Amino acid sequence: MDNRLHFMIEAIKLSEHGMNNNDGGPFGCVVVKDGKIVGKGWNRVTGTNDPTAHAEVVAIRDACKTLGSFQLDGCEIYTSCEPCPMCMGAIYWARPDRVFYANTRQDAANIGFDDSMIYEELTLPLHQRKITIESLGREDALKIFKDWESKQDKTEY
């Protein structure tokens, strides 16, 4: 069996495991580096009451802990479904080399996991979004940004 398919099957097994445990929706993910699984995750939204506990986020956190790094350089992500907007953001921040997915976002929408509203919202100006978003306390917050800019012992990322 192709190694890539092997890793995808592992992600799919995790999606089934989480679903059967009633941890959350049917989503699983593994992070692979140098041909070895370094991070695993399945959707744990309802099991942990954490709306950010999607399979990809859980797997990224696990892999980063395993690797002792906040970046996934040289890694591949195998996820049982095309990542949602939040997970894509996490993936871009983690900077893996490649992402493989099985089910599409339309497949997810067909079973009640429809992210189309989020995709649409992200294209709208802030004042037109369903959730009110407004700036507050910018002057005070900018002081901290200026301190960061001149901080000598910061870790860039």
Short mmCIF file of C-alpha atoms in Angstrom, two decimals:
data_model
loop_
_atom_site.label_atom_id
_atom_site.label_comp_id
_atom_site.label_asym_id
_atom_site.label_seq_id
_atom_site.Cartn_x
_atom_site.Cartn_y
_atom_site.Cartn_z
CA MET A 1 0.00 0.00 0.00
CA ASP A 2 1.20 3.51 -0.82
CA ASN A 3 2.46 5.18 2.39
CA ARG A 4 0.29 8.21 1.71
CA LEU A 5 -2.82 6.02 1.55
CA HIS A 6 -1.69 4.25 4.74
CA PHE A 7 -1.54 7.58 6.59
CA MET A 8 -4.92 8.64 5.21
CA ILE A 9 -6.45 5.36 6.40
CA GLU A 10 -5.04 6.15 9.87
CA ALA A 11 -6.76 9.56 9.78
CA ILE A 12 -10.01 7.92 8.68
CA LYS A 13 -9.74 5.39 11.53
CA LEU A 14 -9.36 8.27 13.98
CA SER A 15 -12.49 9.91 12.52
CA GLU A 16 -14.41 6.70 13.21
CA HIS A 17 -12.91 6.37 16.70
CA GLY A 18 -13.95 9.89 17.72
CA MET A 19 -17.41 9.48 16.23
CA ASN A 20 -17.97 6.16 18.02
CA ASN A 21 -16.80 7.69 21.33
CA ASN A 22 -19.23 10.60 20.86
CA ASP A 23 -16.30 13.02 21.15
CA GLY A 24 -17.53 15.04 18.18
CA GLY A 25 -18.07 14.84 14.44
CA PRO A 26 -16.54 12.21 12.14
CA PHE A 27 -13.18 13.87 11.49
CA GLY A 28 -9.65 12.56 12.02
CA CYS A 29 -6.14 13.74 11.26
CA VAL A 30 -2.52 12.66 11.48
CA VAL A 31 0.69 14.66 11.09
CA VAL A 32 3.62 12.82 9.52
CA LYS A 33 7.32 13.66 9.52
CA ASP A 34 10.01 11.51 7.92
CA GLY A 35 7.52 8.69 7.32
CA LYS A 36 6.39 8.53 10.96
CA ILE A 37 3.18 9.74 12.61
CA VAL A 38 4.14 12.49 15.06
CA GLY A 39 0.67 13.84 15.81
CA LYS A 40 -2.85 12.43 15.97
CA GLY A 41 -6.23 14.02 16.47
CA TRP A 42 -9.92 13.50 16.08
CA ASN A 43 -12.79 15.93 16.51
CA ARG A 44 -13.37 16.51 20.23
CA VAL A 45 -15.71 19.49 20.06
CA THR A 46 -18.63 17.99 22.01
CA GLY A 47 -16.50 15.81 24.27
CA THR A 48 -14.50 18.79 25.55
CA ASN A 49 -17.01 21.63 24.98
CA ASP A 50 -14.30 23.29 22.89
CA PRO A 51 -15.39 24.63 19.49
CA THR A 52 -11.73 24.78 18.40
CA ALA A 53 -11.06 21.08 19.10
CA HIS A 54 -11.26 20.07 15.45
CA ALA A 55 -9.20 17.06 14.36
CA GLU A 56 -6.59 19.14 12.56
CA VAL A 57 -6.06 21.53 15.47
CA VAL A 58 -5.79 18.63 17.94
CA ALA A 59 -3.30 16.83 15.66
CA ILE A 60 -1.23 19.99 15.13
CA ARG A 61 -1.03 20.55 18.88
CA ASP A 62 -0.02 16.92 19.42
CA ALA A 63 2.65 17.06 16.70
CA CYS A 64 4.09 20.35 17.96
CA LYS A 65 4.33 18.89 21.47
CA THR A 66 6.01 15.75 20.12
CA LEU A 67 8.47 17.73 17.98
CA GLY A 68 9.11 20.46 20.55
CA SER A 69 8.38 23.11 17.94
CA PHE A 70 5.63 25.56 17.06
CA GLN A 71 6.13 24.86 13.35
CA LEU A 72 5.66 21.73 11.28
CA ASP A 73 8.43 22.20 8.72
CA GLY A 74 9.01 18.99 6.79
CA CYS A 75 5.63 17.56 7.83
CA GLU A 76 2.58 16.39 5.93
CA ILE A 77 -0.98 16.53 7.23
CA TYR A 78 -3.48 13.80 6.38
CA THR A 79 -7.05 14.69 7.26
CA SER A 80 -10.24 12.76 6.66
CA CYS A 81 -11.99 15.86 5.32
CA GLU A 82 -11.07 19.09 3.56
CA PRO A 83 -10.16 21.49 6.38
CA CYS A 84 -12.60 24.18 7.49
CA PRO A 85 -11.52 27.86 7.50
CA MET A 86 -10.34 27.71 11.12
CA CYS A 87 -8.28 24.60 10.51
CA MET A 88 -6.81 26.06 7.32
CA GLY A 89 -5.71 29.05 9.37
CA ALA A 90 -4.06 26.74 11.91
CA ILE A 91 -2.43 24.76 9.11
CA TYR A 92 -0.98 27.89 7.52
CA TRP A 93 0.35 29.05 10.90
CA ALA A 94 1.95 25.62 11.49
CA ARG A 95 3.55 25.67 8.01
CA PRO A 96 3.58 21.99 6.99
CA ASP A 97 4.86 21.11 3.54
CA ARG A 98 1.68 19.48 2.28
CA VAL A 99 -1.93 18.60 3.16
CA PHE A 100 -3.90 15.60 1.92
CA TYR A 101 -7.65 15.29 2.50
CA ALA A 102 -10.28 12.60 1.80
CA ASN A 103 -13.86 13.93 1.97
CA THR A 104 -14.61 17.32 0.44
CA ARG A 105 -16.25 20.30 2.15
CA GLN A 106 -19.38 19.52 0.11
CA ASP A 107 -19.38 15.96 1.50
CA ALA A 108 -19.24 17.51 5.00
CA ALA A 109 -22.04 19.96 4.17
CA ASN A 110 -24.16 17.05 2.98
CA ILE A 111 -24.12 15.55 6.49
CA GLY A 112 -24.70 18.82 8.37
CA PHE A 113 -21.19 20.32 8.65
CA ASP A 114 -21.64 23.27 6.30
CA ASP A 115 -18.96 25.96 6.55
CA SER A 116 -20.20 28.01 3.59
CA MET A 117 -21.47 30.80 5.87
CA ILE A 118 -17.96 31.27 7.30
CA TYR A 119 -16.36 31.32 3.86
CA GLU A 120 -18.90 33.97 2.79
CA GLU A 121 -18.49 36.03 5.97
CA LEU A 122 -14.71 36.22 5.54
CA THR A 123 -15.15 38.00 2.21
CA LEU A 124 -17.43 40.70 3.64
CA PRO A 125 -16.31 44.04 5.08
CA LEU A 126 -16.35 43.98 8.91
CA HIS A 127 -19.46 46.17 9.14
CA GLN A 128 -21.49 43.71 7.03
CA ARG A 129 -20.72 40.53 9.01
CA LYS A 130 -23.28 38.68 11.14
CA ILE A 131 -21.15 39.02 14.27
CA THR A 132 -20.41 42.63 15.20
CA ILE A 133 -16.67 43.33 15.01
CA GLU A 134 -15.34 46.70 16.13
CA SER A 135 -12.03 48.19 17.18
CA LEU A 136 -11.55 49.29 20.81
CA GLY A 137 -8.45 50.40 22.76
CA ARG A 138 -6.12 50.52 19.76
CA GLU A 139 -3.87 53.26 21.20
CA ASP A 140 -3.11 51.19 24.31
CA ALA A 141 -2.61 48.01 22.31
CA LEU A 142 -0.26 49.74 19.84
CA LYS A 143 2.12 50.50 22.73
CA ILE A 144 2.61 46.77 23.25
CA PHE A 145 3.19 46.25 19.52
CA LYS A 146 5.89 48.94 19.63
CA ASP A 147 7.48 47.15 22.62
CA TRP A 148 7.43 43.90 20.64
CA GLU A 149 9.08 45.61 17.70
CA SER A 150 12.06 46.67 19.84
CA LYS A 151 12.19 43.56 22.06
CA GLN A 152 15.69 42.08 21.76
CA ASP A 153 15.02 38.55 23.07
CA LYS A 154 11.86 37.70 21.09
CA THR A 155 11.41 34.46 19.17
CA GLU A 156 10.32 35.29 15.62
CA TYR A 157 7.67 33.13 13.96
#
